[in-house]
PDB file of C-alpha atoms and ligand atoms in Angstrom:
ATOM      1  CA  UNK A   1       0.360  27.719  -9.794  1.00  0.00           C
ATOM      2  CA  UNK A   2       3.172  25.119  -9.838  1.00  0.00           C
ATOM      3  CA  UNK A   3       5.953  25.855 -11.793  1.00  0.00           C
ATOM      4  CA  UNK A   4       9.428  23.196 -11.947  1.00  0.00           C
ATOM      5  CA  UNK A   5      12.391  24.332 -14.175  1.00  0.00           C
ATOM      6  CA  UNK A   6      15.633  22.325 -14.577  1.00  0.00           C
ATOM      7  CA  UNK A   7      14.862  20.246 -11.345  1.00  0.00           C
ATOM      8  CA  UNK A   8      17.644  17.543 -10.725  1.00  0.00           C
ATOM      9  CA  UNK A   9      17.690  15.899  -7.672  1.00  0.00           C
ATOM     10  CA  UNK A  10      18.715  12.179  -6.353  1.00  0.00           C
ATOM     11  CA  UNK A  11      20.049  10.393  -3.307  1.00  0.00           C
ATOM     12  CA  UNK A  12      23.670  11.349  -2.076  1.00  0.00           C
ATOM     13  CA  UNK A  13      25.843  10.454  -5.615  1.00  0.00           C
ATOM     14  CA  UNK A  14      22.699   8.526  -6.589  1.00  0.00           C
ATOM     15  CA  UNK A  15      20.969  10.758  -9.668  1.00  0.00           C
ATOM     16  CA  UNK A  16      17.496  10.388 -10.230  1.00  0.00           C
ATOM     17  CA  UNK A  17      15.830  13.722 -11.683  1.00  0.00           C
ATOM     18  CA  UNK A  18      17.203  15.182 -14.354  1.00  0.00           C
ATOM     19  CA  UNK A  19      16.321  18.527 -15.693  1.00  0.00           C
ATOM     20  CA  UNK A  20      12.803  17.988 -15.111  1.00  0.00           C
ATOM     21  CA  UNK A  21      10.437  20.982 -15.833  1.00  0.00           C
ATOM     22  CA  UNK A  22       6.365  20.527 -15.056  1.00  0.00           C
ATOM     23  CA  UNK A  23       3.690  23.088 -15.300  1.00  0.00           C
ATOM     24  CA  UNK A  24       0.983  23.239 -12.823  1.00  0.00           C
ATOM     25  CA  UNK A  25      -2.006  25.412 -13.360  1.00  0.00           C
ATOM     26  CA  UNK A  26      -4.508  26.352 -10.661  1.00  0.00           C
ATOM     27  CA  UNK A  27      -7.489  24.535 -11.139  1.00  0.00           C
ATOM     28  CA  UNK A  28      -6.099  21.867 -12.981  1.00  0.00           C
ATOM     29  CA  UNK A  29      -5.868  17.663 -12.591  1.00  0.00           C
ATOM     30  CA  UNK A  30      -2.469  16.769 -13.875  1.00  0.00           C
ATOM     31  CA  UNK A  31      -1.285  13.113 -13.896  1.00  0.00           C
ATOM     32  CA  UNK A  32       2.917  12.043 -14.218  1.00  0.00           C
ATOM     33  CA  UNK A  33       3.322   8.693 -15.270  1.00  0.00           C
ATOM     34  CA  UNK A  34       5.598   6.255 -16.228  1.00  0.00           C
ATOM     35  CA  UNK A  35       7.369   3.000 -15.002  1.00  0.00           C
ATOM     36  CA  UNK A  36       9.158   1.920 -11.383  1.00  0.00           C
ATOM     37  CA  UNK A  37      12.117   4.100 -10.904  1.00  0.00           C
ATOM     38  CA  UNK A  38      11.692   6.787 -13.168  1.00  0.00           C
ATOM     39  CA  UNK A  39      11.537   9.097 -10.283  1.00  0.00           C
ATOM     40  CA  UNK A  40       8.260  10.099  -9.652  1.00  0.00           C
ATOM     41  CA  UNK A  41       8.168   9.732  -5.873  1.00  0.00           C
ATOM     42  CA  UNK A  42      11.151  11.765  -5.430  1.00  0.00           C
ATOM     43  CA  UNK A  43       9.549  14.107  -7.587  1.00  0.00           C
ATOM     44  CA  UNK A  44       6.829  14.395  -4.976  1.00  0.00           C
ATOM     45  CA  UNK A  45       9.413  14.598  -2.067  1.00  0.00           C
ATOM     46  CA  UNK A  46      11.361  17.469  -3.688  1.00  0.00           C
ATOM     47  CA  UNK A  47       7.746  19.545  -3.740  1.00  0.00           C
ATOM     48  CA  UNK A  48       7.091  18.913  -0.389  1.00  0.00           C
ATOM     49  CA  UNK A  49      10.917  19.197   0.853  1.00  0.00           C
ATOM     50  CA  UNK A  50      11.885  15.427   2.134  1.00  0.00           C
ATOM     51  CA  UNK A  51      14.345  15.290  -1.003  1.00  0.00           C
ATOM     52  CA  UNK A  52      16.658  18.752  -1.699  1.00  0.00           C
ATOM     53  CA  UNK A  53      17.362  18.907  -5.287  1.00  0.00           C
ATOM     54  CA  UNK A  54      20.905  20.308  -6.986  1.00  0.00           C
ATOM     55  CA  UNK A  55      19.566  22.148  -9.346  1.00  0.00           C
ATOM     56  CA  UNK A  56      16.374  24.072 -10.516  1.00  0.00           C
ATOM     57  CA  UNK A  57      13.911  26.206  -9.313  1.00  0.00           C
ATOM     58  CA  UNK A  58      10.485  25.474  -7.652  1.00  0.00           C
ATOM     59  CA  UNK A  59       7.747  28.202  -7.984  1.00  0.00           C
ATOM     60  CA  UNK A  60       4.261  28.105  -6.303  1.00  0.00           C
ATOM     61  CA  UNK A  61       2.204  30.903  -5.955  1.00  0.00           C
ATOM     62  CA  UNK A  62       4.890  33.167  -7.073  1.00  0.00           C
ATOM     63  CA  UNK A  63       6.985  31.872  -3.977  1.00  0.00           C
ATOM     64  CA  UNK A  64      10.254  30.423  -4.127  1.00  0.00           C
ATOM     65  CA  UNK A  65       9.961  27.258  -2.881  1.00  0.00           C
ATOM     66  CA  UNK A  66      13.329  26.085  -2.330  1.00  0.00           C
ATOM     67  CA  UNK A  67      13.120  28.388   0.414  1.00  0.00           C
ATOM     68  CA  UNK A  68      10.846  27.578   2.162  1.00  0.00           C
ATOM     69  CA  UNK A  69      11.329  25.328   5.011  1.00  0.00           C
ATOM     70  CA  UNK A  70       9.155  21.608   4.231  1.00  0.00           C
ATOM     71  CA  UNK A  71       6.987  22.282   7.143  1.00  0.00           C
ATOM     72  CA  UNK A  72       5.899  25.865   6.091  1.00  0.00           C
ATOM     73  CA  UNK A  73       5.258  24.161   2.403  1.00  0.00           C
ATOM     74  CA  UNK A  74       2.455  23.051   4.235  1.00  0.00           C
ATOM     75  CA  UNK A  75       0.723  26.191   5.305  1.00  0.00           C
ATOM     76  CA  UNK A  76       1.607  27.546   1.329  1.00  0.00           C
ATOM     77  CA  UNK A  77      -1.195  25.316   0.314  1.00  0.00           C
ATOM     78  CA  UNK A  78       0.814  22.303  -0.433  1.00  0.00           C
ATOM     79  CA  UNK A  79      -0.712  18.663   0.796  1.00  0.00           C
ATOM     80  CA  UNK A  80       1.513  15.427  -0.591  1.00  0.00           C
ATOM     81  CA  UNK A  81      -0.749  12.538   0.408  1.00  0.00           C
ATOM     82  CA  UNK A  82       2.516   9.677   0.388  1.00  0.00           C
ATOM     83  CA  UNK A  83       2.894   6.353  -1.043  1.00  0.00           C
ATOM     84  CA  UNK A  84       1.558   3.718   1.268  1.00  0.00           C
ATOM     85  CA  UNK A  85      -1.055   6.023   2.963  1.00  0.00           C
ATOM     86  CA  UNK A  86       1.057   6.067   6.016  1.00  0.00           C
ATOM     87  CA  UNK A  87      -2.477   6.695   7.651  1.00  0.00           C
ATOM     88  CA  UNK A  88      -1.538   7.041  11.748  1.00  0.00           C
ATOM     89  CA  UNK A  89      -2.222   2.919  12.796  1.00  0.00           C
ATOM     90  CA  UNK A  90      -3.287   3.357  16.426  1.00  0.00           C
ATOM     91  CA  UNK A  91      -5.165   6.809  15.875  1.00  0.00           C
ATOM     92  CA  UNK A  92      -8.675   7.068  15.126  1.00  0.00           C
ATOM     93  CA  UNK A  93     -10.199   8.271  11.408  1.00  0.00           C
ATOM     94  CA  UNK A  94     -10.866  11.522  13.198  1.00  0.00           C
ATOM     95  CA  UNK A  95      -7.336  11.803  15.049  1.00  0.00           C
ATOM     96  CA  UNK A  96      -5.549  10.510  11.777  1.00  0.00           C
ATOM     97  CA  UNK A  97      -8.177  13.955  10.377  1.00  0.00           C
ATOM     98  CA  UNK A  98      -7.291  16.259  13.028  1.00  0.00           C
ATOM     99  CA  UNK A  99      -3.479  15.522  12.162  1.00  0.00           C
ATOM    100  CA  UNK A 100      -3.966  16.870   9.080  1.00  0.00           C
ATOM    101  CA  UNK A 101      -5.743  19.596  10.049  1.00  0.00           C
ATOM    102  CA  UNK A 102      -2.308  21.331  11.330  1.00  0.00           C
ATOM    103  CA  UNK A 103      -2.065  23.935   9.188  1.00  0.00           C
ATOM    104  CA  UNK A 104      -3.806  27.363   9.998  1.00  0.00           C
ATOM    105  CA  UNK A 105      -6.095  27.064   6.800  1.00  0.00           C
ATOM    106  CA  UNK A 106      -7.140  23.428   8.127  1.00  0.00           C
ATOM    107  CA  UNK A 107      -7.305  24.894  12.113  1.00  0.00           C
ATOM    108  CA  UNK A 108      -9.364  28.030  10.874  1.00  0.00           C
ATOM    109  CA  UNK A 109     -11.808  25.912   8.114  1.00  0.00           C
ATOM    110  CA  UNK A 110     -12.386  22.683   9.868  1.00  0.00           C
ATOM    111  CA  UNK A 111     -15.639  22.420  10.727  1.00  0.00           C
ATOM    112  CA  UNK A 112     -16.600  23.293   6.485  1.00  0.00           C
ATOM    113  CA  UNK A 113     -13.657  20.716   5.548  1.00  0.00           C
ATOM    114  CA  UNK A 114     -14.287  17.930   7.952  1.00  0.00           C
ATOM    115  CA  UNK A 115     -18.387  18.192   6.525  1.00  0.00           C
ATOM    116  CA  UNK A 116     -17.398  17.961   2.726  1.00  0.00           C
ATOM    117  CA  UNK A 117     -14.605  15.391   3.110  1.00  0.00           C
ATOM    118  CA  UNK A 118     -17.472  13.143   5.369  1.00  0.00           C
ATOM    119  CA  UNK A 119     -20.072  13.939   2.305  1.00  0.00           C
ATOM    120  CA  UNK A 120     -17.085  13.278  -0.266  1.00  0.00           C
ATOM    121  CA  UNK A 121     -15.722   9.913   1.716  1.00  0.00           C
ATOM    122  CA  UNK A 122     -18.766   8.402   4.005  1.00  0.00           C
ATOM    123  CA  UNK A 123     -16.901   5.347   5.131  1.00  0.00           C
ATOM    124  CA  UNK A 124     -14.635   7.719   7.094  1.00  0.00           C
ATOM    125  CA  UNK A 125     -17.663   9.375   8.714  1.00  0.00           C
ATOM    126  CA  UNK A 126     -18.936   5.739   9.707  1.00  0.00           C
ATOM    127  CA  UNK A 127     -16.108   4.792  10.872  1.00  0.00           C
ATOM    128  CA  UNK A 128     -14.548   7.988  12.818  1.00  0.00           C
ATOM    129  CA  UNK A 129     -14.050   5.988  15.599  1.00  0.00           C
ATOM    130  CA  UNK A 130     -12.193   3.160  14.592  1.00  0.00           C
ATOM    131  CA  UNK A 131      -8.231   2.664  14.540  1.00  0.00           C
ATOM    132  CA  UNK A 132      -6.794   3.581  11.400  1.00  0.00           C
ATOM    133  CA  UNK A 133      -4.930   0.946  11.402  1.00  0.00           C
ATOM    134  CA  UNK A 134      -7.786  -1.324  11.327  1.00  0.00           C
ATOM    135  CA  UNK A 135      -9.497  -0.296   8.019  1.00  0.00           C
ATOM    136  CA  UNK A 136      -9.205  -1.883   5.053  1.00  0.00           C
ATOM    137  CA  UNK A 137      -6.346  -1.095   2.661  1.00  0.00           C
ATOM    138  CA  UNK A 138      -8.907   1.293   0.375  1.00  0.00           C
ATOM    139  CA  UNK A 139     -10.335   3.057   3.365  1.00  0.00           C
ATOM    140  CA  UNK A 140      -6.962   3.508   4.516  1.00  0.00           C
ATOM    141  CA  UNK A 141      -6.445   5.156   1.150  1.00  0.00           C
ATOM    142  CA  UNK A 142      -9.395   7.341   1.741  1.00  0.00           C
ATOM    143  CA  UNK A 143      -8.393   8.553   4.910  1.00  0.00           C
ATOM    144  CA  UNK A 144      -5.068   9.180   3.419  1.00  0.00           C
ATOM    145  CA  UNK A 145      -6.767  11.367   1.341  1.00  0.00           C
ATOM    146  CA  UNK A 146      -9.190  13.237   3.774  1.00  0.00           C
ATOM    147  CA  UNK A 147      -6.499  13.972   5.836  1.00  0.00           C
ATOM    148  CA  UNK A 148      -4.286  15.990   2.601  1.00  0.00           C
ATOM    149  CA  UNK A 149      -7.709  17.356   2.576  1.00  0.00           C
ATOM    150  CA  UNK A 150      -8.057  18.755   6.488  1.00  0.00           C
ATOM    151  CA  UNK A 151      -5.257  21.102   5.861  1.00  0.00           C
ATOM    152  CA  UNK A 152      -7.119  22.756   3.468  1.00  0.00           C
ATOM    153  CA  UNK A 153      -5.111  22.597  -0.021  1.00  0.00           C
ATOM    154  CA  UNK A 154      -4.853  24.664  -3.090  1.00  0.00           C
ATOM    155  CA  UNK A 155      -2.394  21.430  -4.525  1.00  0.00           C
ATOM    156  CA  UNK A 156      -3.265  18.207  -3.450  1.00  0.00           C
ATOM    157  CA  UNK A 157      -0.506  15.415  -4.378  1.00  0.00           C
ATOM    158  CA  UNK A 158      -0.998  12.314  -4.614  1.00  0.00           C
ATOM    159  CA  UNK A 159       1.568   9.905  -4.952  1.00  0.00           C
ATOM    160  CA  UNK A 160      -0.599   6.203  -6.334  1.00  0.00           C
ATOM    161  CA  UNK A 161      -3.296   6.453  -4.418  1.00  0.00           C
ATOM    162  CA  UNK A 162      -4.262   3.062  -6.115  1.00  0.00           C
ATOM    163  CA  UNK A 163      -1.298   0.854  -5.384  1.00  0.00           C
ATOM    164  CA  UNK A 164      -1.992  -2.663  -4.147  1.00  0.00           C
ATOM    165  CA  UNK A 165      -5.948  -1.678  -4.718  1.00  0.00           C
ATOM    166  CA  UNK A 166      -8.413  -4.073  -5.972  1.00  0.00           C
ATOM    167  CA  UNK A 167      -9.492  -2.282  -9.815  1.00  0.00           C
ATOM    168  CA  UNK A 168     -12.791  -1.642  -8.726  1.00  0.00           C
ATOM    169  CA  UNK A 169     -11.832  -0.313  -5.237  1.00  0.00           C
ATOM    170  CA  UNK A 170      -9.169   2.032  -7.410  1.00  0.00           C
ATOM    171  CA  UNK A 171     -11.867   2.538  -9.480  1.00  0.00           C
ATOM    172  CA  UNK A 172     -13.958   4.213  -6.891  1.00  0.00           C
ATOM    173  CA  UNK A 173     -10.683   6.528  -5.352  1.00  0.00           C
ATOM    174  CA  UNK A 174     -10.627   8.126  -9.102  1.00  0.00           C
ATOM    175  CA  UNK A 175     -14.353   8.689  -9.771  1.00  0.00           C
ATOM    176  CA  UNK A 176     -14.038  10.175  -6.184  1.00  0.00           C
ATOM    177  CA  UNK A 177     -11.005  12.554  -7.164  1.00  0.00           C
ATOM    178  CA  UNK A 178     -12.588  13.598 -10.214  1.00  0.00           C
ATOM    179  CA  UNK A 179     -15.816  13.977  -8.067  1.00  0.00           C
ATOM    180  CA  UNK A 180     -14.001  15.819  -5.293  1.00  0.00           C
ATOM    181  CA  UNK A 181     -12.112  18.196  -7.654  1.00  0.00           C
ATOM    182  CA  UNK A 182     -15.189  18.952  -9.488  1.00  0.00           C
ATOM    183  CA  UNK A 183     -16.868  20.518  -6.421  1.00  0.00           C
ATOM    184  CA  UNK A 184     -13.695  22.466  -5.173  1.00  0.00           C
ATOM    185  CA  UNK A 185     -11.064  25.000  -6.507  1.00  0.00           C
ATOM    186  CA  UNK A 186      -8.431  22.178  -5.838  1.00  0.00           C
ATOM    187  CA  UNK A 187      -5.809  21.923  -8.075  1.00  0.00           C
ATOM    188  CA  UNK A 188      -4.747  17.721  -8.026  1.00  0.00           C
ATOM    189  CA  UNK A 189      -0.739  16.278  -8.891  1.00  0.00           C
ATOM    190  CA  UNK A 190      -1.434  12.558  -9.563  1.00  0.00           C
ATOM    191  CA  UNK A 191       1.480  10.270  -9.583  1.00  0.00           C
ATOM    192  CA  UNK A 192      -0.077   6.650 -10.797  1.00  0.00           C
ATOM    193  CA  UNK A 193       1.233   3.305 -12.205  1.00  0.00           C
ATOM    194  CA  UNK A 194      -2.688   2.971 -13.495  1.00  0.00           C
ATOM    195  CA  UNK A 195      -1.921   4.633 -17.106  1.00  0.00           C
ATOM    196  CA  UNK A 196      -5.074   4.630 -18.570  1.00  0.00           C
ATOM    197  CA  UNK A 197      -6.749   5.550 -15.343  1.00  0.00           C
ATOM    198  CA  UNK A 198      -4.764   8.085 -14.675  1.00  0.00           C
ATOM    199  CA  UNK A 199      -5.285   9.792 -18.501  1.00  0.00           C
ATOM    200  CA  UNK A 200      -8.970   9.535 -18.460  1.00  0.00           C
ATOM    201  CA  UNK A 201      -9.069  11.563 -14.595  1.00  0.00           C
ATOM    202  CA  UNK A 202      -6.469  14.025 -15.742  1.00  0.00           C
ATOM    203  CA  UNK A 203      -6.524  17.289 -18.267  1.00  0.00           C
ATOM    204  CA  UNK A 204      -3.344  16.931 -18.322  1.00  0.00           C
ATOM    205  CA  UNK A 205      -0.379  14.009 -18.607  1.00  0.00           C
ATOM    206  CA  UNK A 206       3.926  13.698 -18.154  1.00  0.00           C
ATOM    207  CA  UNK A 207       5.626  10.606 -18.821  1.00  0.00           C
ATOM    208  CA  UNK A 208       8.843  10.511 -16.659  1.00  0.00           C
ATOM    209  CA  UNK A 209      11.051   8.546 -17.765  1.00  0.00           C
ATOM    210  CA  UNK A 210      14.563   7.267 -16.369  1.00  0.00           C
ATOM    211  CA  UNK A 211      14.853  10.898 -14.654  1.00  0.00           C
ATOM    212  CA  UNK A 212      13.378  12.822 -17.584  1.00  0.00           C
ATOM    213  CA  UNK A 213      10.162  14.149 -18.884  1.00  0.00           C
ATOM    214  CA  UNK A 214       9.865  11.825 -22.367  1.00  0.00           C
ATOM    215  CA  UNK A 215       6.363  13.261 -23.155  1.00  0.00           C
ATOM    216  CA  UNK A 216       3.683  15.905 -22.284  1.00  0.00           C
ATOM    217  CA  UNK A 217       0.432  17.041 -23.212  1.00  0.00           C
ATOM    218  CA  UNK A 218      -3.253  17.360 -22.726  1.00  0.00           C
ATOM    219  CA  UNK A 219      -4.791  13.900 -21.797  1.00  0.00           C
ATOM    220  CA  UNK A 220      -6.556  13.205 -25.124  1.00  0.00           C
ATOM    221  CA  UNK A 221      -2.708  13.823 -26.832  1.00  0.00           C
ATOM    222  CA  UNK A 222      -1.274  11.042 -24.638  1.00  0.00           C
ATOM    223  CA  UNK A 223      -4.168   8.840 -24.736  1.00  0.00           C
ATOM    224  CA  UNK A 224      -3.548   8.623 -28.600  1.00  0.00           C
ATOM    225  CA  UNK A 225       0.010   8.959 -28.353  1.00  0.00           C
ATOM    226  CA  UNK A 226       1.379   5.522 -30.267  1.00  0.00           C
ATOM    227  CA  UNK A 227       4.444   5.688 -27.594  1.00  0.00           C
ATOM    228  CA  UNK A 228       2.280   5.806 -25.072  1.00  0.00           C
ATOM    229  CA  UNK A 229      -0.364   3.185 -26.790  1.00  0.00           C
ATOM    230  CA  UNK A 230       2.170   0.415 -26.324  1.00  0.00           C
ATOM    231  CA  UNK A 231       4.274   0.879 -23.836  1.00  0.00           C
ATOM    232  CA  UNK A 232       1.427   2.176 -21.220  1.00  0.00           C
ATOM    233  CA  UNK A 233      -1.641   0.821 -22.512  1.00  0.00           C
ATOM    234  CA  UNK A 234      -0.868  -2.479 -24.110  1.00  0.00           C
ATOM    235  CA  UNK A 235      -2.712  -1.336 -27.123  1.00  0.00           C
TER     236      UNK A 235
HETATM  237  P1  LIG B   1       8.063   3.659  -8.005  1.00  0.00           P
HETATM  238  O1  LIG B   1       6.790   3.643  -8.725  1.00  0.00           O
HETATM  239  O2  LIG B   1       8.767   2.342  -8.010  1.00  0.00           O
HETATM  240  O3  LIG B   1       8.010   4.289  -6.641  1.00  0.00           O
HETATM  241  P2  LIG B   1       9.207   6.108  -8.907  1.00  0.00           P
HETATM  242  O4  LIG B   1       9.114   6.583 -10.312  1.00  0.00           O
HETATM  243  O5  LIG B   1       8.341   6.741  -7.903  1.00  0.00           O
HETATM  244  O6  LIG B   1       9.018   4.568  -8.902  1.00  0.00           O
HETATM  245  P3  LIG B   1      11.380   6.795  -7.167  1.00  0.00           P
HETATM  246  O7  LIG B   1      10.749   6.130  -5.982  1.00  0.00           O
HETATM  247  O8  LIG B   1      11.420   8.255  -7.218  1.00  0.00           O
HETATM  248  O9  LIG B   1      10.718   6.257  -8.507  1.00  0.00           O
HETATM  249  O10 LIG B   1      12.843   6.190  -7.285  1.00  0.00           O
HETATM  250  C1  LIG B   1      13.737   6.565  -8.309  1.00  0.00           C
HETATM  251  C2  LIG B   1      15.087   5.895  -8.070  1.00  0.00           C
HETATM  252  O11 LIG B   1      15.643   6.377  -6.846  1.00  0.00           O
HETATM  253  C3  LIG B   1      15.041   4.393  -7.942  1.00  0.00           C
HETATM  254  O12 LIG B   1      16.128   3.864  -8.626  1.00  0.00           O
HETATM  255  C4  LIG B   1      15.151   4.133  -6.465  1.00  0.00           C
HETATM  256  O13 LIG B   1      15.766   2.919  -6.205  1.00  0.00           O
HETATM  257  C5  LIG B   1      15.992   5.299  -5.997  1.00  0.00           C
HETATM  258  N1  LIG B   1      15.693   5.692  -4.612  1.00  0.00           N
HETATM  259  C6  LIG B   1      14.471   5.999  -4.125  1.00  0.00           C
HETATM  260  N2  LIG B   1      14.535   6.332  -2.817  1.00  0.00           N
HETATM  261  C7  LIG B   1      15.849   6.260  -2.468  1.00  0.00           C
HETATM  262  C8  LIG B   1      16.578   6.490  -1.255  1.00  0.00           C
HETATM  263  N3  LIG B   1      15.966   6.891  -0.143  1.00  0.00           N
HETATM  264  N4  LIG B   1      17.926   6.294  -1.292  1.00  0.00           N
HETATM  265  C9  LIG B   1      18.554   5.913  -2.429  1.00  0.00           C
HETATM  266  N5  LIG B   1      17.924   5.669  -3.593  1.00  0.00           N
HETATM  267  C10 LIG B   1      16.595   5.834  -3.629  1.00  0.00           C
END
């Protein structure tokens, strides 16, 4: 489905990817991991266009991605649920759902995806009314996610959907993924700092490291990986 080949890509002069190739299939739950910096975000916002890269290709669903403009990435299929939520503050859960729900998948399915991401996430159905901006940091989280969800995906990406989470609270967001990806076709890109988390959700696992992929393979591989033992696990 997702396909990255040689992908470099960085900041003005600043280099950050380097060479980076990932394999996405559809259907699948893949997880990249590895430690502050390594480049994982603006692996993300090279997908979904914020970032341009200098090098190497970007295939999904045998289209060229890299020419595609960012904001027709979205109506591809592609939903990048950001760092930080960056849930809408002073819009409602609904509004902040109805943003999302921009694409002409999400206009022509909402009624079927606004039912299933209520059953998936009550708390947003409670509280549809409420300001987003006045939910707790986890619901905030959810809504995040509902609203990748609105437009419909085939790829949902999610860049640490557990970051400044309480464990049990992040707890409940990946029981909820797995849960959520069970009962659709969606195919998931997790970026997390939550290692062990992140391998036991996943089929599949990347460690970027410093701008590179250091290690790949199926999430049972990485889980007994010794490298990965230490430096990820504190085994
Ligand atoms: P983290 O978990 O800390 O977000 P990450 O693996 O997601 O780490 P990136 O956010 O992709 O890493 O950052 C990789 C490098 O790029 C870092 O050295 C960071 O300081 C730098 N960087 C990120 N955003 C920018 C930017 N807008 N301008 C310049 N440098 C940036």
């Amino acid at each position: 489905m997702l396909r990255i080949e040689g992908l470099t890509a960085g900041y003005s002069a600043i280099p950050v990817l380097n060479g980076v190739s990932i394999k996405v299939e559809e259907g699948q739950f893949v997880a990249i991991v590895g430690p502050n910096g390594a480049g994982k975000t603006t692996l993300f916002k090279t997908i979904s266009g914020i970032v341009r890269p200098s090098a190497g290709t970007i295939t999904f669903r045998h289209h060229d991605l890299l020419s595609i403009r960012p904001a027709q990435r979205a109506h591809l299929g592609i939903a990048h649920v950001p760092e930080g939520r960056q849930v809408f503050p002073s819009l409602t859960v609904m509004e902040n759902l109805e943003m999302g729900a921009m694409t002409e998948a999400g206009q022509r399915d909402w009624k079927h995806n606004i039912e299933r991401i209520f059953e998936w996430l009550p708390i947003l159905a409670e509280r549809r009314g409420q300001f987003a901006g006045t939910l707790s940091g986890g619901q905030q989280q959810m809504l995040a996610i509902g609203r990748g969800l609105a437009g419909s995906p085939k790829l949902l990406m999610l860049d640490e959907p557990s970051m400044g989470l309480a464990p049990t609270i992040a707890d409940f967001i990946f029981e909820r993924l797995i849960e959520i990806r069970r009962q659709s076709n969606l195919t998931i890109l997790l970026v997390e700092q939550r290692v062990a988390e992140a391998l036991e959700s996943a089929d599949h696992g990347y460690v970027l490291e410093a701008g590179r992929v250091a290690l790949e393979g199926n999430n049972q591989t990485l889980r007994a990986d010794d490298r990965i033992r230490k430096a990820y696990l504190g085994m």
